[in-house]
Structures are given as C-alpha cells and as structure tokens.
Amino acid sequence: MTTLIEARGLAKSFDTRAVLSDVAIAVAQGEIVTLIGPNGAGKTVLLRILLGLEAADAGTVERKPGLTIGYMPQKIEIDANLPLSVARFVGLAGSYTKPQIAEMLAETGIAARLEAPIQALSGGEFQRALLARALLRQPQLLVLDEPAQGVDVTGQEALYDLLARVVARHGCGVLLVSHDLHLVMARADRVVCLNGHVCCTGKPAALGNDPAFAALFGARGAASVAVYRHNHDHEHAVCADPAHDHRHG
C-alpha cells in the first residue's frame, strides 16, 4: 500500500514539559489507523504537527507529494443565532456547487437536512455534516479528531460503519483519534497507543498481549480486546470465502 504520511522521531515540548518524545506513526492508502491514549497524552499536538499546524522540535514528517487532507475537528462552536444552513456550513470548506454539497450530504446520510439550520442538527447529524465537509476536498487522507464525540452509542456505531464505507468507496487512508476502545477495536486496521511516546502499536487482536497496552488501559483495555476478538471470530466464522477482504466494521 502507498504510504500517505509518515512521521519519525517527533519530539515536542512546551516550556520545560515534554509532550511528545521519539514518536513514529504512518498511515497508508485504504488503512484506518486509530490513535488512542489518555488525556494529556499528546494526541492533539501530534495531529497538529502532522497537519502542518505546529512545528516539531525534532523529527521529520514526510507526506506523499500533492497529498490532499480532509480534516474533521473535534469540536466547532457555532453561534446559536447565526443564520447558517447545513448547505452553507458545509460549503464554507471551499468553492463548491450546491449539487456537490448535496451529493456529499447524501453520502453521509443527511441529504434531507440540506436546507435545515445547522443548529437544528442532532449530535450525530452534525458529525455527519463535518464528515461531508471534509470529504468535499476529495481527500487522500482523512484526519478525524474524536469523530463520535457527543453521539450516543447507536449513533457512534452507525458513524463508524459509514466511515468504513467511505474508505471502501474513496480508497483514502484514515487517521482517527478516539477514546472509545470498544469501537476502536472493532473498526481499526491498526492501533497506535500514545502517552507522550508510542507505548505500543499493531493490529487490534495483538494488543491484548502487550504489557504496555495493559498498563495504559488496564481492565478496560482487556475487555475491549475481548469484545474485538469475539466479533473478529464471529465475522470470520460466517465468511466462507478465503479471498474475502475482511475489514472490521
């Protein structure tokens, strides 16, 4: 697979506090890489460095030439009194036609909300609008910061299922920050555990045997791996075609 972005040896400090130390991460085309870690682990700082919004003190970031990135932020505050339709909000990402915006809203499942006030959307609908906004750039790499924040469990599952379909359709790579281990284990191709440095990385099924993962997430992490393994075995049990390209979610 083509590597879209790769960082090596990243370090970042603020004043005398080291936030990142010798961090390496890469995302390839068609791959969902999920970044997890406790609060204060440096996840947001790492994203900002990868996006070119923050300079690292040390290390390198290599991007595929001409790489286009679609970014879905963790949170956007919108004035409750601002007269802004969903179509206008999504279209603020660039110069796009109404049909292009409507097409992306249809892909993310909220075509009927095209002319609704952005403030009238539910949490799940708003996240889908943000995803549509990122997809309008036709990105090779999607960077999603806590995309399921403020969404109930059912809505989270639906959103991650939608993301898997987006990857299958567009062939883009995804770097996703999440704190929900159960959903991470079910959807990610690869997981990177960050706590100032990369504690462990690998396929979700392998992380349950990594002492660093157990130390970072304890019983909660063990339960997530157990849920992942159950789903993984179940999905393979019903798939008789060995050539099937198995993607979780």
PDB file of C-alpha atoms in Angstrom:
ATOM      1  CA  MET A   1       0.000   0.000   0.000  1.00  0.00           C
ATOM      2  CA  THR A   2       1.092   3.559  -0.720  1.00  0.00           C
ATOM      3  CA  THR A   3       2.228   5.430   2.384  1.00  0.00           C
ATOM      4  CA  LEU A   4       0.369   8.733   2.584  1.00  0.00           C
ATOM      5  CA  ILE A   5       2.070  10.252   5.615  1.00  0.00           C
ATOM      6  CA  GLU A   6       4.891   9.084   7.861  1.00  0.00           C
ATOM      7  CA  ALA A   7       6.477  10.704  10.893  1.00  0.00           C
ATOM      8  CA  ARG A   8       9.672   9.617  12.612  1.00  0.00           C
ATOM      9  CA  GLY A   9      11.354  10.730  15.821  1.00  0.00           C
ATOM     10  CA  LEU A  10       8.892  13.517  16.609  1.00  0.00           C
ATOM     11  CA  ALA A  11       9.539  15.484  19.784  1.00  0.00           C
ATOM     12  CA  LYS A  12       7.716  18.493  21.166  1.00  0.00           C
ATOM     13  CA  SER A  13       7.997  20.420  24.428  1.00  0.00           C
ATOM     14  CA  PHE A  14       6.160  23.420  25.829  1.00  0.00           C
ATOM     15  CA  ASP A  15       8.356  25.399  28.207  1.00  0.00           C
ATOM     16  CA  THR A  16      10.117  22.606  30.086  1.00  0.00           C
ATOM     17  CA  ARG A  17       7.372  19.995  29.727  1.00  0.00           C
ATOM     18  CA  ALA A  18       7.945  17.285  27.133  1.00  0.00           C
ATOM     19  CA  VAL A  19       4.672  16.484  25.344  1.00  0.00           C
ATOM     20  CA  LEU A  20       5.998  14.136  22.652  1.00  0.00           C
ATOM     21  CA  SER A  21       9.181  12.074  22.614  1.00  0.00           C
ATOM     22  CA  ASP A  22      10.506   9.992  19.696  1.00  0.00           C
ATOM     23  CA  VAL A  23       7.042   9.423  18.174  1.00  0.00           C
ATOM     24  CA  ALA A  24       6.700   7.472  14.920  1.00  0.00           C
ATOM     25  CA  ILE A  25       3.431   6.948  13.044  1.00  0.00           C
ATOM     26  CA  ALA A  26       2.376   6.238   9.454  1.00  0.00           C
ATOM     27  CA  VAL A  27      -0.871   5.886   7.500  1.00  0.00           C
ATOM     28  CA  ALA A  28      -1.210   4.072   4.190  1.00  0.00           C
ATOM     29  CA  GLN A  29      -3.863   4.315   1.497  1.00  0.00           C
ATOM     30  CA  GLY A  30      -7.034   2.397   2.383  1.00  0.00           C
ATOM     31  CA  GLU A  31      -5.948   1.920   6.002  1.00  0.00           C
ATOM     32  CA  ILE A  32      -7.746   3.007   9.176  1.00  0.00           C
ATOM     33  CA  VAL A  33      -5.192   3.865  11.862  1.00  0.00           C
ATOM     34  CA  THR A  34      -6.591   4.802  15.261  1.00  0.00           C
ATOM     35  CA  LEU A  35      -4.642   6.841  17.784  1.00  0.00           C
ATOM     36  CA  ILE A  36      -5.612   6.227  21.396  1.00  0.00           C
ATOM     37  CA  GLY A  37      -4.276   7.384  24.737  1.00  0.00           C
ATOM     38  CA  PRO A  38      -5.277   9.066  27.996  1.00  0.00           C
ATOM     39  CA  ASN A  39      -6.000  12.774  28.359  1.00  0.00           C
ATOM     40  CA  GLY A  40      -2.761  14.734  28.107  1.00  0.00           C
ATOM     41  CA  ALA A  41      -1.064  12.007  26.058  1.00  0.00           C
ATOM     42  CA  GLY A  42      -0.192  14.456  23.259  1.00  0.00           C
ATOM     43  CA  LYS A  43      -2.732  13.238  20.684  1.00  0.00           C
ATOM     44  CA  THR A  44      -3.920  16.708  19.649  1.00  0.00           C
ATOM     45  CA  VAL A  45      -0.371  18.071  19.481  1.00  0.00           C
ATOM     46  CA  LEU A  46       0.627  15.128  17.280  1.00  0.00           C
ATOM     47  CA  LEU A  47      -2.316  15.778  14.940  1.00  0.00           C
ATOM     48  CA  ARG A  48      -1.381  19.447  14.668  1.00  0.00           C
ATOM     49  CA  ILE A  49       2.185  18.529  13.737  1.00  0.00           C
ATOM     50  CA  LEU A  50       1.025  16.014  11.135  1.00  0.00           C
ATOM     51  CA  LEU A  51      -1.344  18.616   9.662  1.00  0.00           C
ATOM     52  CA  GLY A  52       1.461  21.190   9.485  1.00  0.00           C
ATOM     53  CA  LEU A  53      -0.215  23.485  12.025  1.00  0.00           C
ATOM     54  CA  GLU A  54       2.502  23.038  14.633  1.00  0.00           C
ATOM     55  CA  ALA A  55       6.265  22.678  14.264  1.00  0.00           C
ATOM     56  CA  ALA A  56       8.018  19.770  15.957  1.00  0.00           C
ATOM     57  CA  ASP A  57      11.168  20.406  17.938  1.00  0.00           C
ATOM     58  CA  ALA A  58      12.752  17.327  16.370  1.00  0.00           C
ATOM     59  CA  GLY A  59      11.897  14.613  13.877  1.00  0.00           C
ATOM     60  CA  THR A  60      10.519  14.520  10.345  1.00  0.00           C
ATOM     61  CA  VAL A  61       7.119  14.319   8.659  1.00  0.00           C
ATOM     62  CA  GLU A  62       7.015  13.017   5.097  1.00  0.00           C
ATOM     63  CA  ARG A  63       3.854  13.352   3.035  1.00  0.00           C
ATOM     64  CA  LYS A  64       3.032  11.839  -0.326  1.00  0.00           C
ATOM     65  CA  PRO A  65       3.634  14.568  -2.944  1.00  0.00           C
ATOM     66  CA  GLY A  66       0.426  16.501  -3.573  1.00  0.00           C
ATOM     67  CA  LEU A  67      -1.310  14.852  -0.627  1.00  0.00           C
ATOM     68  CA  THR A  68      -4.823  16.200  -0.020  1.00  0.00           C
ATOM     69  CA  ILE A  69      -6.085  16.062   3.558  1.00  0.00           C
ATOM     70  CA  GLY A  70      -9.644  16.298   4.832  1.00  0.00           C
ATOM     71  CA  TYR A  71      -9.809  17.288   8.495  1.00  0.00           C
ATOM     72  CA  MET A  72     -12.723  16.738  10.837  1.00  0.00           C
ATOM     73  CA  PRO A  73     -12.106  18.701  14.051  1.00  0.00           C
ATOM     74  CA  GLN A  74     -13.120  17.541  17.490  1.00  0.00           C
ATOM     75  CA  LYS A  75     -15.424  20.470  18.097  1.00  0.00           C
ATOM     76  CA  ILE A  76     -16.755  23.572  16.350  1.00  0.00           C
ATOM     77  CA  GLU A  77     -18.656  26.228  18.258  1.00  0.00           C
ATOM     78  CA  ILE A  78     -21.429  27.887  16.239  1.00  0.00           C
ATOM     79  CA  ASP A  79     -23.386  30.907  17.447  1.00  0.00           C
ATOM     80  CA  ALA A  80     -26.950  29.778  18.123  1.00  0.00           C
ATOM     81  CA  ASN A  81     -28.286  32.949  16.440  1.00  0.00           C
ATOM     82  CA  LEU A  82     -26.165  32.709  13.285  1.00  0.00           C
ATOM     83  CA  PRO A  83     -28.403  32.186  10.213  1.00  0.00           C
ATOM     84  CA  LEU A  84     -26.486  29.310   8.665  1.00  0.00           C
ATOM     85  CA  SER A  85     -27.957  26.388   6.755  1.00  0.00           C
ATOM     86  CA  VAL A  86     -26.320  22.981   6.595  1.00  0.00           C
ATOM     87  CA  ALA A  87     -25.541  23.570   2.912  1.00  0.00           C
ATOM     88  CA  ARG A  88     -23.812  26.876   3.636  1.00  0.00           C
ATOM     89  CA  PHE A  89     -21.893  25.464   6.600  1.00  0.00           C
ATOM     90  CA  VAL A  90     -20.591  22.502   4.593  1.00  0.00           C
ATOM     91  CA  GLY A  91     -19.811  24.736   1.615  1.00  0.00           C
ATOM     92  CA  LEU A  92     -17.592  27.015   3.719  1.00  0.00           C
ATOM     93  CA  ALA A  93     -14.817  24.457   3.206  1.00  0.00           C
ATOM     94  CA  GLY A  94     -14.212  25.867  -0.291  1.00  0.00           C
ATOM     95  CA  SER A  95     -15.811  26.834  -3.574  1.00  0.00           C
ATOM     96  CA  TYR A  96     -18.355  24.069  -4.148  1.00  0.00           C
ATOM     97  CA  THR A  97     -21.623  23.924  -6.044  1.00  0.00           C
ATOM     98  CA  LYS A  98     -24.952  23.076  -4.439  1.00  0.00           C
ATOM     99  CA  PRO A  99     -25.095  19.710  -6.273  1.00  0.00           C
ATOM    100  CA  GLN A 100     -21.610  18.803  -4.985  1.00  0.00           C
ATOM    101  CA  ILE A 101     -22.656  19.640  -1.435  1.00  0.00           C
ATOM    102  CA  ALA A 102     -25.918  17.725  -1.800  1.00  0.00           C
ATOM    103  CA  GLU A 103     -24.022  14.688  -3.103  1.00  0.00           C
ATOM    104  CA  MET A 104     -21.747  14.595  -0.067  1.00  0.00           C
ATOM    105  CA  LEU A 105     -24.641  15.078   2.320  1.00  0.00           C
ATOM    106  CA  ALA A 106     -26.361  12.157   0.611  1.00  0.00           C
ATOM    107  CA  GLU A 107     -23.254  10.019   1.021  1.00  0.00           C
ATOM    108  CA  THR A 108     -23.126  10.791   4.728  1.00  0.00           C
ATOM    109  CA  GLY A 109     -26.847  10.122   5.122  1.00  0.00           C
ATOM    110  CA  ILE A 110     -28.264  13.594   5.797  1.00  0.00           C
ATOM    111  CA  ALA A 111     -29.388  14.765   2.344  1.00  0.00           C
ATOM    112  CA  ALA A 112     -32.788  15.704   3.766  1.00  0.00           C
ATOM    113  CA  ARG A 113     -31.133  18.253   6.070  1.00  0.00           C
ATOM    114  CA  LEU A 114     -29.618  20.305   3.221  1.00  0.00           C
ATOM    115  CA  GLU A 115     -31.562  23.494   3.991  1.00  0.00           C
ATOM    116  CA  ALA A 116     -32.016  22.945   7.738  1.00  0.00           C
ATOM    117  CA  PRO A 117     -30.353  25.370  10.169  1.00  0.00           C
ATOM    118  CA  ILE A 118     -27.035  23.878  11.252  1.00  0.00           C
ATOM    119  CA  GLN A 119     -28.082  24.452  14.884  1.00  0.00           C
ATOM    120  CA  ALA A 120     -31.080  22.123  14.380  1.00  0.00           C
ATOM    121  CA  LEU A 121     -28.948  19.039  13.735  1.00  0.00           C
ATOM    122  CA  SER A 122     -28.597  16.300  16.315  1.00  0.00           C
ATOM    123  CA  GLY A 123     -25.110  15.385  17.543  1.00  0.00           C
ATOM    124  CA  GLY A 124     -24.847  12.522  15.077  1.00  0.00           C
ATOM    125  CA  GLU A 125     -26.146  14.607  12.174  1.00  0.00           C
ATOM    126  CA  PHE A 126     -23.676  17.384  12.950  1.00  0.00           C
ATOM    127  CA  GLN A 127     -20.778  14.917  12.895  1.00  0.00           C
ATOM    128  CA  ARG A 128     -22.003  13.650   9.512  1.00  0.00           C
ATOM    129  CA  ALA A 129     -22.085  17.242   8.259  1.00  0.00           C
ATOM    130  CA  LEU A 130     -18.479  17.678   9.401  1.00  0.00           C
ATOM    131  CA  LEU A 131     -17.541  14.473   7.588  1.00  0.00           C
ATOM    132  CA  ALA A 132     -19.263  15.677   4.413  1.00  0.00           C
ATOM    133  CA  ARG A 133     -17.322  18.935   4.728  1.00  0.00           C
ATOM    134  CA  ALA A 134     -14.032  17.017   4.937  1.00  0.00           C
ATOM    135  CA  LEU A 135     -14.962  14.739   2.016  1.00  0.00           C
ATOM    136  CA  LEU A 136     -15.668  17.655  -0.321  1.00  0.00           C
ATOM    137  CA  ARG A 137     -11.907  18.072  -0.657  1.00  0.00           C
ATOM    138  CA  GLN A 138     -11.763  14.551  -2.148  1.00  0.00           C
ATOM    139  CA  PRO A 139      -9.007  13.779   0.328  1.00  0.00           C
ATOM    140  CA  GLN A 140      -6.453  11.040   0.051  1.00  0.00           C
ATOM    141  CA  LEU A 141      -6.115  11.211   3.842  1.00  0.00           C
ATOM    142  CA  LEU A 142      -8.920  11.815   6.334  1.00  0.00           C
ATOM    143  CA  VAL A 143      -7.875  13.052   9.777  1.00  0.00           C
ATOM    144  CA  LEU A 144     -10.679  12.735  12.316  1.00  0.00           C
ATOM    145  CA  ASP A 145     -10.343  14.039  15.877  1.00  0.00           C
ATOM    146  CA  GLU A 146     -12.846  12.249  18.162  1.00  0.00           C
ATOM    147  CA  PRO A 147     -15.480  11.970  15.397  1.00  0.00           C
ATOM    148  CA  ALA A 148     -18.037  10.274  17.666  1.00  0.00           C
ATOM    149  CA  GLN A 149     -17.887  12.875  20.441  1.00  0.00           C
ATOM    150  CA  GLY A 150     -21.362  13.862  21.659  1.00  0.00           C
ATOM    151  CA  VAL A 151     -23.031  10.966  19.821  1.00  0.00           C
ATOM    152  CA  ASP A 152     -24.935   8.160  21.553  1.00  0.00           C
ATOM    153  CA  VAL A 153     -23.741   4.549  21.274  1.00  0.00           C
ATOM    154  CA  THR A 154     -26.082   3.634  18.416  1.00  0.00           C
ATOM    155  CA  GLY A 155     -25.082   6.770  16.539  1.00  0.00           C
ATOM    156  CA  GLN A 156     -21.394   6.033  17.145  1.00  0.00           C
ATOM    157  CA  GLU A 157     -21.687   2.580  15.617  1.00  0.00           C
ATOM    158  CA  ALA A 158     -23.547   3.979  12.612  1.00  0.00           C
ATOM    159  CA  LEU A 159     -20.911   6.695  12.170  1.00  0.00           C
ATOM    160  CA  TYR A 160     -18.026   4.197  12.231  1.00  0.00           C
ATOM    161  CA  ASP A 161     -19.879   1.927   9.791  1.00  0.00           C
ATOM    162  CA  LEU A 162     -20.292   4.950   7.499  1.00  0.00           C
ATOM    163  CA  LEU A 163     -16.577   5.694   7.799  1.00  0.00           C
ATOM    164  CA  ALA A 164     -15.702   2.146   6.720  1.00  0.00           C
ATOM    165  CA  ARG A 165     -17.945   2.571   3.650  1.00  0.00           C
ATOM    166  CA  VAL A 166     -16.283   5.907   2.845  1.00  0.00           C
ATOM    167  CA  VAL A 167     -12.843   4.255   2.930  1.00  0.00           C
ATOM    168  CA  ALA A 168     -14.056   1.412   0.724  1.00  0.00           C
ATOM    169  CA  ARG A 169     -15.579   3.824  -1.795  1.00  0.00           C
ATOM    170  CA  HIS A 170     -12.866   6.501  -1.932  1.00  0.00           C
ATOM    171  CA  GLY A 171      -9.788   4.422  -1.096  1.00  0.00           C
ATOM    172  CA  CYS A 172      -8.490   7.097   1.256  1.00  0.00           C
ATOM    173  CA  GLY A 173      -6.445   6.497   4.375  1.00  0.00           C
ATOM    174  CA  VAL A 174      -7.811   7.470   7.783  1.00  0.00           C
ATOM    175  CA  LEU A 175      -6.077   8.675  10.927  1.00  0.00           C
ATOM    176  CA  LEU A 176      -8.635   8.698  13.701  1.00  0.00           C
ATOM    177  CA  VAL A 177      -8.319   9.835  17.313  1.00  0.00           C
ATOM    178  CA  SER A 178     -10.684   8.074  19.681  1.00  0.00           C
ATOM    179  CA  HIS A 179     -11.074   7.325  23.371  1.00  0.00           C
ATOM    180  CA  ASP A 180     -13.693   4.590  22.865  1.00  0.00           C
ATOM    181  CA  LEU A 181     -11.682   1.370  22.915  1.00  0.00           C
ATOM    182  CA  HIS A 182     -14.568  -0.947  22.053  1.00  0.00           C
ATOM    183  CA  LEU A 183     -15.293   0.859  18.785  1.00  0.00           C
ATOM    184  CA  VAL A 184     -11.586   1.240  18.042  1.00  0.00           C
ATOM    185  CA  MET A 185     -11.002  -2.488  18.349  1.00  0.00           C
ATOM    186  CA  ALA A 186     -13.922  -3.261  16.056  1.00  0.00           C
ATOM    187  CA  ARG A 187     -13.042  -0.795  13.308  1.00  0.00           C
ATOM    188  CA  ALA A 188      -9.294  -0.152  13.166  1.00  0.00           C
ATOM    189  CA  ASP A 189      -6.784  -1.869  10.917  1.00  0.00           C
ATOM    190  CA  ARG A 190      -4.007  -0.690  13.225  1.00  0.00           C
ATOM    191  CA  VAL A 191      -3.925   0.970  16.637  1.00  0.00           C
ATOM    192  CA  VAL A 192      -1.252   3.323  17.980  1.00  0.00           C
ATOM    193  CA  CYS A 193      -1.228   3.827  21.762  1.00  0.00           C
ATOM    194  CA  LEU A 194       0.255   7.181  22.725  1.00  0.00           C
ATOM    195  CA  ASN A 195       1.239   8.516  26.127  1.00  0.00           C
ATOM    196  CA  GLY A 196       3.874  11.111  25.284  1.00  0.00           C
ATOM    197  CA  HIS A 197       5.626   8.359  23.346  1.00  0.00           C
ATOM    198  CA  VAL A 198       4.330   5.361  21.395  1.00  0.00           C
ATOM    199  CA  CYS A 199       3.679   2.762  24.080  1.00  0.00           C
ATOM    200  CA  CYS A 200       2.629   0.062  21.632  1.00  0.00           C
ATOM    201  CA  THR A 201       1.283  -0.310  18.128  1.00  0.00           C
ATOM    202  CA  GLY A 202      -0.129  -3.091  15.996  1.00  0.00           C
ATOM    203  CA  LYS A 203      -3.276  -4.875  14.889  1.00  0.00           C
ATOM    204  CA  PRO A 204      -6.051  -4.747  17.494  1.00  0.00           C
ATOM    205  CA  ALA A 205      -6.003  -8.511  18.172  1.00  0.00           C
ATOM    206  CA  ALA A 206      -2.318  -8.418  19.105  1.00  0.00           C
ATOM    207  CA  LEU A 207      -2.517  -5.566  21.589  1.00  0.00           C
ATOM    208  CA  GLY A 208      -4.149  -7.642  24.314  1.00  0.00           C
ATOM    209  CA  ASN A 209      -0.841  -9.451  24.827  1.00  0.00           C
ATOM    210  CA  ASP A 210       1.216  -6.252  25.033  1.00  0.00           C
ATOM    211  CA  PRO A 211       2.135  -5.302  28.638  1.00  0.00           C
ATOM    212  CA  ALA A 212       2.285  -1.604  27.677  1.00  0.00           C
ATOM    213  CA  PHE A 213      -1.333  -1.709  26.492  1.00  0.00           C
ATOM    214  CA  ALA A 214      -2.437  -3.445  29.704  1.00  0.00           C
ATOM    215  CA  ALA A 215      -0.546  -0.891  31.814  1.00  0.00           C
ATOM    216  CA  LEU A 216      -2.146   2.020  29.970  1.00  0.00           C
ATOM    217  CA  PHE A 217      -5.750   0.809  29.833  1.00  0.00           C
ATOM    218  CA  GLY A 218      -5.982  -1.963  32.447  1.00  0.00           C
ATOM    219  CA  ALA A 219      -9.218  -3.938  32.700  1.00  0.00           C
ATOM    220  CA  ARG A 220     -10.990  -1.583  30.295  1.00  0.00           C
ATOM    221  CA  GLY A 221      -8.453  -2.376  27.593  1.00  0.00           C
ATOM    222  CA  ALA A 222      -8.625  -6.119  28.249  1.00  0.00           C
ATOM    223  CA  ALA A 223     -12.418  -6.019  27.914  1.00  0.00           C
ATOM    224  CA  SER A 224     -12.122  -4.120  24.622  1.00  0.00           C
ATOM    225  CA  VAL A 225      -9.736  -6.692  23.173  1.00  0.00           C
ATOM    226  CA  ALA A 226     -12.063  -9.477  24.307  1.00  0.00           C
ATOM    227  CA  VAL A 227     -15.001  -7.811  22.549  1.00  0.00           C
ATOM    228  CA  TYR A 228     -12.882  -7.304  19.441  1.00  0.00           C
ATOM    229  CA  ARG A 229     -11.783 -10.956  19.375  1.00  0.00           C
ATOM    230  CA  HIS A 230     -15.364 -12.141  19.737  1.00  0.00           C
ATOM    231  CA  ASN A 231     -16.525 -10.013  16.832  1.00  0.00           C
ATOM    232  CA  HIS A 232     -13.489 -10.950  14.768  1.00  0.00           C
ATOM    233  CA  ASP A 233     -14.026 -14.695  15.211  1.00  0.00           C
ATOM    234  CA  HIS A 234     -17.738 -14.375  14.589  1.00  0.00           C
ATOM    235  CA  GLU A 235     -17.298 -12.459  11.351  1.00  0.00           C
ATOM    236  CA  HIS A 236     -14.779 -14.951  10.015  1.00  0.00           C
ATOM    237  CA  ALA A 237     -16.970 -17.896  11.005  1.00  0.00           C
ATOM    238  CA  VAL A 238     -19.733 -16.686   8.703  1.00  0.00           C
ATOM    239  CA  CYS A 239     -17.376 -15.801   5.858  1.00  0.00           C
ATOM    240  CA  ALA A 240     -16.619 -18.908   3.816  1.00  0.00           C
ATOM    241  CA  ASP A 241     -14.706 -17.112   1.057  1.00  0.00           C
ATOM    242  CA  PRO A 242     -10.964 -17.078   1.905  1.00  0.00           C
ATOM    243  CA  ALA A 243     -10.395 -14.347  -0.662  1.00  0.00           C
ATOM    244  CA  HIS A 244     -12.772 -12.023   1.187  1.00  0.00           C
ATOM    245  CA  ASP A 245     -11.087  -8.725   2.036  1.00  0.00           C
ATOM    246  CA  HIS A 246     -12.020  -8.584   5.702  1.00  0.00           C
ATOM    247  CA  ARG A 247     -12.317  -5.073   7.088  1.00  0.00           C
ATOM    248  CA  HIS A 248     -13.752  -4.688  10.561  1.00  0.00           C
ATOM    249  CA  GLY A 249     -16.915  -2.639  10.511  1.00  0.00           C
TER     250      GLY A 249
END
